[in-house]
Short mmCIF file of C-alpha atoms in Angstrom, two decimals:
data_model
loop_
_atom_site.label_atom_id
_atom_site.label_comp_id
_atom_site.label_asym_id
_atom_site.label_seq_id
_atom_site.Cartn_x
_atom_site.Cartn_y
_atom_site.Cartn_z
CA ASP H 1 29.08 -1.22 1.61
CA ILE H 2 30.56 -1.34 -1.41
CA GLN H 3 29.41 1.16 -3.59
CA MET H 4 27.91 1.70 -7.02
CA THR H 5 28.10 4.16 -9.22
CA GLN H 6 26.53 5.06 -12.53
CA SER H 7 27.07 7.16 -14.89
CA PRO H 8 25.34 8.59 -17.43
CA SER H 9 21.83 9.12 -14.00
CA SER H 10 19.95 10.27 -17.23
CA LEU H 11 19.69 10.21 -21.38
CA SER H 12 17.67 10.91 -23.86
CA ALA H 13 17.58 8.94 -27.14
CA SER H 14 15.79 7.21 -30.49
CA VAL H 15 14.22 4.22 -31.34
CA GLY H 16 16.84 2.46 -32.97
CA ASP H 17 20.05 3.76 -31.23
CA ARG H 18 22.87 1.88 -29.39
CA VAL H 19 22.88 2.97 -25.90
CA THR H 20 25.41 2.62 -23.33
CA ILE H 21 24.72 2.75 -18.95
CA SER H 22 28.20 2.65 -17.21
CA CYS H 23 28.79 1.15 -13.53
CA ARG H 24 31.40 1.27 -11.25
CA ALA H 25 32.39 -0.74 -7.85
CA SER H 26 33.87 0.66 -5.78
CA GLN H 27 35.60 -2.47 -4.96
CA ASN H 28 36.52 -5.74 -6.82
CA ILE H 29 33.51 -7.57 -7.09
CA ASP H 30 34.93 -10.13 -10.01
CA THR H 31 31.28 -10.26 -11.78
CA TYR H 32 29.56 -10.34 -9.84
CA LEU H 33 27.21 -8.12 -11.34
CA ASN H 34 23.34 -7.20 -11.73
CA TRP H 35 20.93 -5.58 -14.02
CA TYR H 36 17.42 -4.55 -13.92
CA GLN H 37 14.95 -2.59 -16.34
CA HIS H 38 12.50 -0.65 -13.91
CA LYS H 39 8.82 0.77 -15.68
CA PRO H 40 6.82 3.22 -13.49
CA GLY H 41 4.11 1.07 -11.92
CA LYS H 42 6.01 -2.10 -13.15
CA ALA H 43 8.32 -4.88 -11.84
CA PRO H 44 11.21 -4.42 -11.55
CA GLN H 45 12.47 -7.12 -14.47
CA LEU H 46 16.09 -8.92 -14.22
CA LEU H 47 18.28 -8.56 -17.29
CA ILE H 48 21.88 -9.75 -16.93
CA TYR H 49 23.57 -11.63 -13.73
CA GLY H 50 26.35 -12.35 -13.07
CA ALA H 51 27.59 -9.12 -15.43
CA SER H 52 27.11 -10.71 -18.31
CA SER H 53 24.29 -13.65 -18.72
CA LEU H 54 21.40 -12.82 -20.39
CA GLN H 55 17.97 -13.70 -18.73
CA ILE H 56 15.82 -16.18 -19.95
CA GLY H 57 13.64 -14.88 -22.29
CA VAL H 58 15.11 -10.85 -22.55
CA PRO H 59 15.74 -10.05 -25.71
CA SER H 60 19.54 -10.18 -27.15
CA ARG H 61 19.44 -6.38 -28.05
CA PHE H 62 20.18 -6.28 -24.19
CA SER H 63 24.09 -7.64 -23.28
CA GLY H 64 26.43 -7.17 -19.97
CA SER H 65 29.99 -7.30 -19.98
CA GLY H 66 32.90 -6.32 -17.95
CA SER H 67 35.20 -7.58 -14.46
CA GLU H 68 36.39 -5.54 -11.00
CA THR H 69 35.10 -2.77 -10.86
CA ASN H 70 34.00 -1.26 -14.06
CA PHE H 71 31.27 -3.12 -15.97
CA THR H 72 28.47 -1.55 -19.44
CA LEU H 73 24.83 -2.23 -20.13
CA THR H 74 24.68 -2.21 -23.61
CA ILE H 75 21.35 -1.68 -26.03
CA THR H 76 22.22 -2.93 -29.32
CA SER H 77 18.44 -0.52 -31.17
CA LEU H 78 16.52 0.68 -28.72
CA GLN H 79 13.10 0.43 -28.93
CA PRO H 80 10.18 1.57 -28.34
CA GLU H 81 9.57 -0.78 -24.31
CA ASP H 82 12.52 0.22 -22.76
CA PHE H 83 12.55 3.09 -22.13
CA ALA H 84 12.73 2.93 -18.23
CA THR H 85 15.15 3.37 -15.61
CA TYR H 86 18.14 0.54 -15.28
CA TYR H 87 19.95 -0.17 -12.60
CA CYS H 88 23.61 -2.80 -11.76
CA GLN H 89 23.67 -4.06 -8.57
CA GLN H 90 26.55 -5.50 -6.68
CA SER H 91 26.27 -9.89 -5.67
CA TYR H 92 29.50 -9.82 -3.83
CA ILE H 93 29.20 -8.62 0.15
CA ILE H 94 26.15 -8.72 1.32
CA PRO H 95 24.29 -7.00 3.49
CA PRO H 96 24.23 -5.13 2.25
CA TRP H 97 23.55 -5.90 -1.68
CA THR H 98 23.49 -2.73 -3.02
CA PHE H 99 22.13 -0.85 -6.38
CA GLY H 100 22.93 2.22 -8.34
CA GLN H 101 20.96 4.51 -7.91
CA GLY H 102 19.63 4.43 -11.51
CA THR H 103 20.10 5.63 -15.04
CA LYS H 104 16.69 6.71 -16.51
CA VAL H 105 16.27 6.67 -20.74
CA ASP H 106 13.57 8.45 -22.00
CA ILE H 107 12.40 9.56 -25.82
CA LYS H 108 15.05 12.31 -27.13
CA GLU G 1 4.70 -19.50 -14.40
CA VAL G 2 6.37 -17.83 -11.04
CA GLN G 3 4.40 -15.57 -9.45
CA LEU G 4 4.57 -13.09 -6.14
CA VAL G 5 1.69 -11.84 -4.90
CA GLN G 6 2.01 -8.46 -2.36
CA SER G 7 -0.48 -7.26 -0.54
CA ALA G 8 -2.45 -3.91 -1.25
CA ALA G 9 -1.61 -0.52 -0.45
CA GLU G 10 -2.02 0.44 3.45
CA VAL G 11 -2.32 3.74 4.40
CA LYS G 12 -1.66 4.67 8.24
CA LYS G 13 -0.60 6.98 10.06
CA PRO G 14 2.40 7.06 12.18
CA GLY G 15 3.17 5.85 15.25
CA GLU G 16 1.43 3.06 13.91
CA ALA G 17 2.28 -1.08 13.43
CA LEU G 18 2.27 -2.84 10.21
CA ARG G 19 2.41 -5.44 8.38
CA ILE G 20 2.83 -5.92 4.40
CA SER G 21 3.15 -9.70 2.71
CA CYS G 22 4.01 -11.64 -0.94
CA LYS G 23 2.88 -15.03 -1.99
CA GLY G 24 4.48 -17.02 -3.62
CA SER G 25 3.11 -20.24 -5.80
CA GLY G 26 4.52 -21.19 -9.55
CA TYR G 27 7.78 -22.80 -7.19
CA GLY G 28 8.30 -24.60 -4.05
CA PHE G 29 8.72 -21.66 -1.50
CA THR G 30 11.59 -23.26 1.21
CA SER G 31 13.77 -23.78 -1.22
CA TYR G 32 15.15 -19.76 -2.01
CA TRP G 33 14.89 -17.15 -0.20
CA ILE G 34 13.13 -13.88 -0.16
CA SER G 35 14.80 -10.35 -0.54
CA TRP G 36 12.54 -6.86 0.17
CA VAL G 37 13.39 -3.88 -1.83
CA ARG G 38 12.70 -0.13 -1.30
CA GLN G 39 11.25 2.35 -3.63
CA MET G 40 11.24 5.80 -1.69
CA PRO G 41 9.63 8.58 -3.30
CA GLY G 42 11.91 9.76 -6.12
CA GLU G 43 14.62 7.42 -5.22
CA GLY G 44 16.18 4.65 -6.27
CA LEU G 45 16.23 0.62 -5.27
CA GLU G 46 17.31 0.29 -1.48
CA TRP G 47 17.58 -3.68 -0.61
CA MET G 48 16.16 -4.35 3.13
CA GLY G 49 17.05 -7.10 3.56
CA GLN G 50 15.92 -11.35 2.92
CA ILE G 51 14.62 -14.52 4.44
CA ASP G 52 15.30 -18.13 3.48
CA SER G 53 12.74 -19.36 2.72
CA SER G 54 13.00 -22.42 4.79
CA ASP G 55 14.67 -21.89 8.10
CA SER G 56 14.15 -17.92 8.86
CA TYR G 57 17.40 -17.19 9.02
CA THR G 58 17.06 -13.89 7.69
CA LYS G 59 19.92 -11.34 6.73
CA TYR G 60 19.64 -6.64 7.44
CA ASN G 61 20.70 -4.35 5.47
CA PRO G 62 22.94 -2.10 8.47
CA SER G 63 21.10 0.94 7.94
CA LEU G 64 17.62 -0.79 8.34
CA GLN G 65 17.95 -3.60 11.73
CA GLY G 66 16.50 -2.63 14.03
CA HIS G 67 12.86 -0.64 12.29
CA VAL G 68 11.31 -3.89 10.00
CA THR G 69 10.97 -7.27 10.09
CA ILE G 70 10.58 -9.88 7.71
CA SER G 71 9.23 -14.14 8.85
CA VAL G 72 7.95 -16.17 6.92
CA ASP G 73 5.83 -18.86 6.47
CA LYS G 74 6.25 -21.56 5.00
CA SER G 75 2.54 -23.18 5.45
CA ILE G 76 1.09 -20.51 3.58
CA SER G 77 3.79 -19.85 1.36
CA THR G 78 4.32 -16.47 2.91
CA ALA G 79 7.04 -13.25 3.89
CA TYR G 80 6.65 -11.05 5.90
CA LEU G 81 7.82 -7.32 5.96
CA GLN G 82 6.99 -5.79 9.35
CA TRP G 83 7.59 -2.24 11.52
CA SER G 84 6.35 -1.60 15.62
CA SER G 85 5.37 2.52 14.55
CA LEU G 86 6.25 3.79 11.21
CA GLN G 87 7.92 7.14 10.19
CA ALA G 88 6.86 8.78 7.69
CA SER G 89 10.05 8.33 6.70
CA ASP G 90 8.35 4.33 5.93
CA THR G 91 6.76 5.94 2.75
CA ALA G 92 7.85 3.68 0.05
CA ILE G 93 6.86 1.48 -2.37
CA TYR G 94 8.19 -2.19 -1.43
CA TYR G 95 8.87 -4.55 -3.38
CA CYS G 96 9.31 -7.96 -2.96
CA ALA G 97 11.65 -10.39 -4.48
CA ARG G 98 12.59 -14.37 -4.84
CA THR G 99 16.67 -14.02 -5.16
CA THR G 100 17.84 -17.32 -6.52
CA TYR G 101 22.22 -17.98 -7.19
CA THR G 102 24.16 -19.80 -9.79
CA GLY G 103 26.47 -21.54 -8.28
CA ARG G 104 30.15 -20.86 -8.95
CA ASN G 105 34.12 -22.14 -8.09
CA SER G 106 34.65 -19.13 -6.56
CA GLY G 107 31.46 -18.20 -4.47
CA ASN G 108 27.46 -18.46 -5.52
CA LEU G 109 26.29 -15.62 -7.30
CA TYR G 110 22.67 -15.12 -6.05
CA TYR G 111 19.83 -12.42 -7.51
CA PHE G 112 16.68 -11.34 -7.42
CA ASP G 113 15.30 -13.13 -10.88
CA ASN G 114 11.85 -12.95 -10.26
CA TRP G 115 9.91 -9.72 -8.12
CA GLY G 116 5.90 -8.57 -6.70
CA GLN G 117 3.87 -6.03 -7.51
CA GLY G 118 4.82 -4.15 -5.09
CA THR G 119 3.18 -2.66 -2.33
CA LEU G 120 2.41 1.40 -1.77
CA VAL G 121 2.30 2.32 1.54
CA THR G 122 2.49 5.71 3.19
CA VAL G 123 2.00 7.21 5.87
CA SER G 124 0.97 11.01 6.73
CA SER G 125 -1.05 12.19 9.85
#
């Protein structure tokens, strides 16, 4: 299986901060990398697909970059509604598709 | 509007059988796969498997294969996840997700673009 490792596992930030979350794959996955936001009690939401393509309806403050084994999700100006857990997910090899362990973003 | 509506929360005893459902609407149901993803208490997301809604072809996470069964009834646009004998370790929130793709020269890129609201399954004696 391809292992996905996110860092940090959690972070505290303030509204308006720039936030960066990293995701590392255990092998080259090209740009077969997606990012999701998950809030407690809610359905996960797709943010970014293909490492850098913004899903329709997602605010432009979210962006993704990277290729091969190293990827980044950036939130340029954190908003109150952005406090959530973020997951990366590889779709290079199936089965199984694998998620990172998640990065929880909470209020400082 | 694309919607995936899941069945209600369940409380079961170890050894009991269970089937939960996910009904799609607002799109061509048979044009997409449906995946099931679980979140165990305090843990992250784990892909369990998927089904092609048009022909019922399934793929499973090898770590789970044999313990769960994914099926579909395309006549009512509904996918199912079922257990024949639940274990306490099956306690989790289960999400269904529509699986879509973007064509690429190097092979299709798949991602989960719409999700159900989740079904909490509690297994306890």
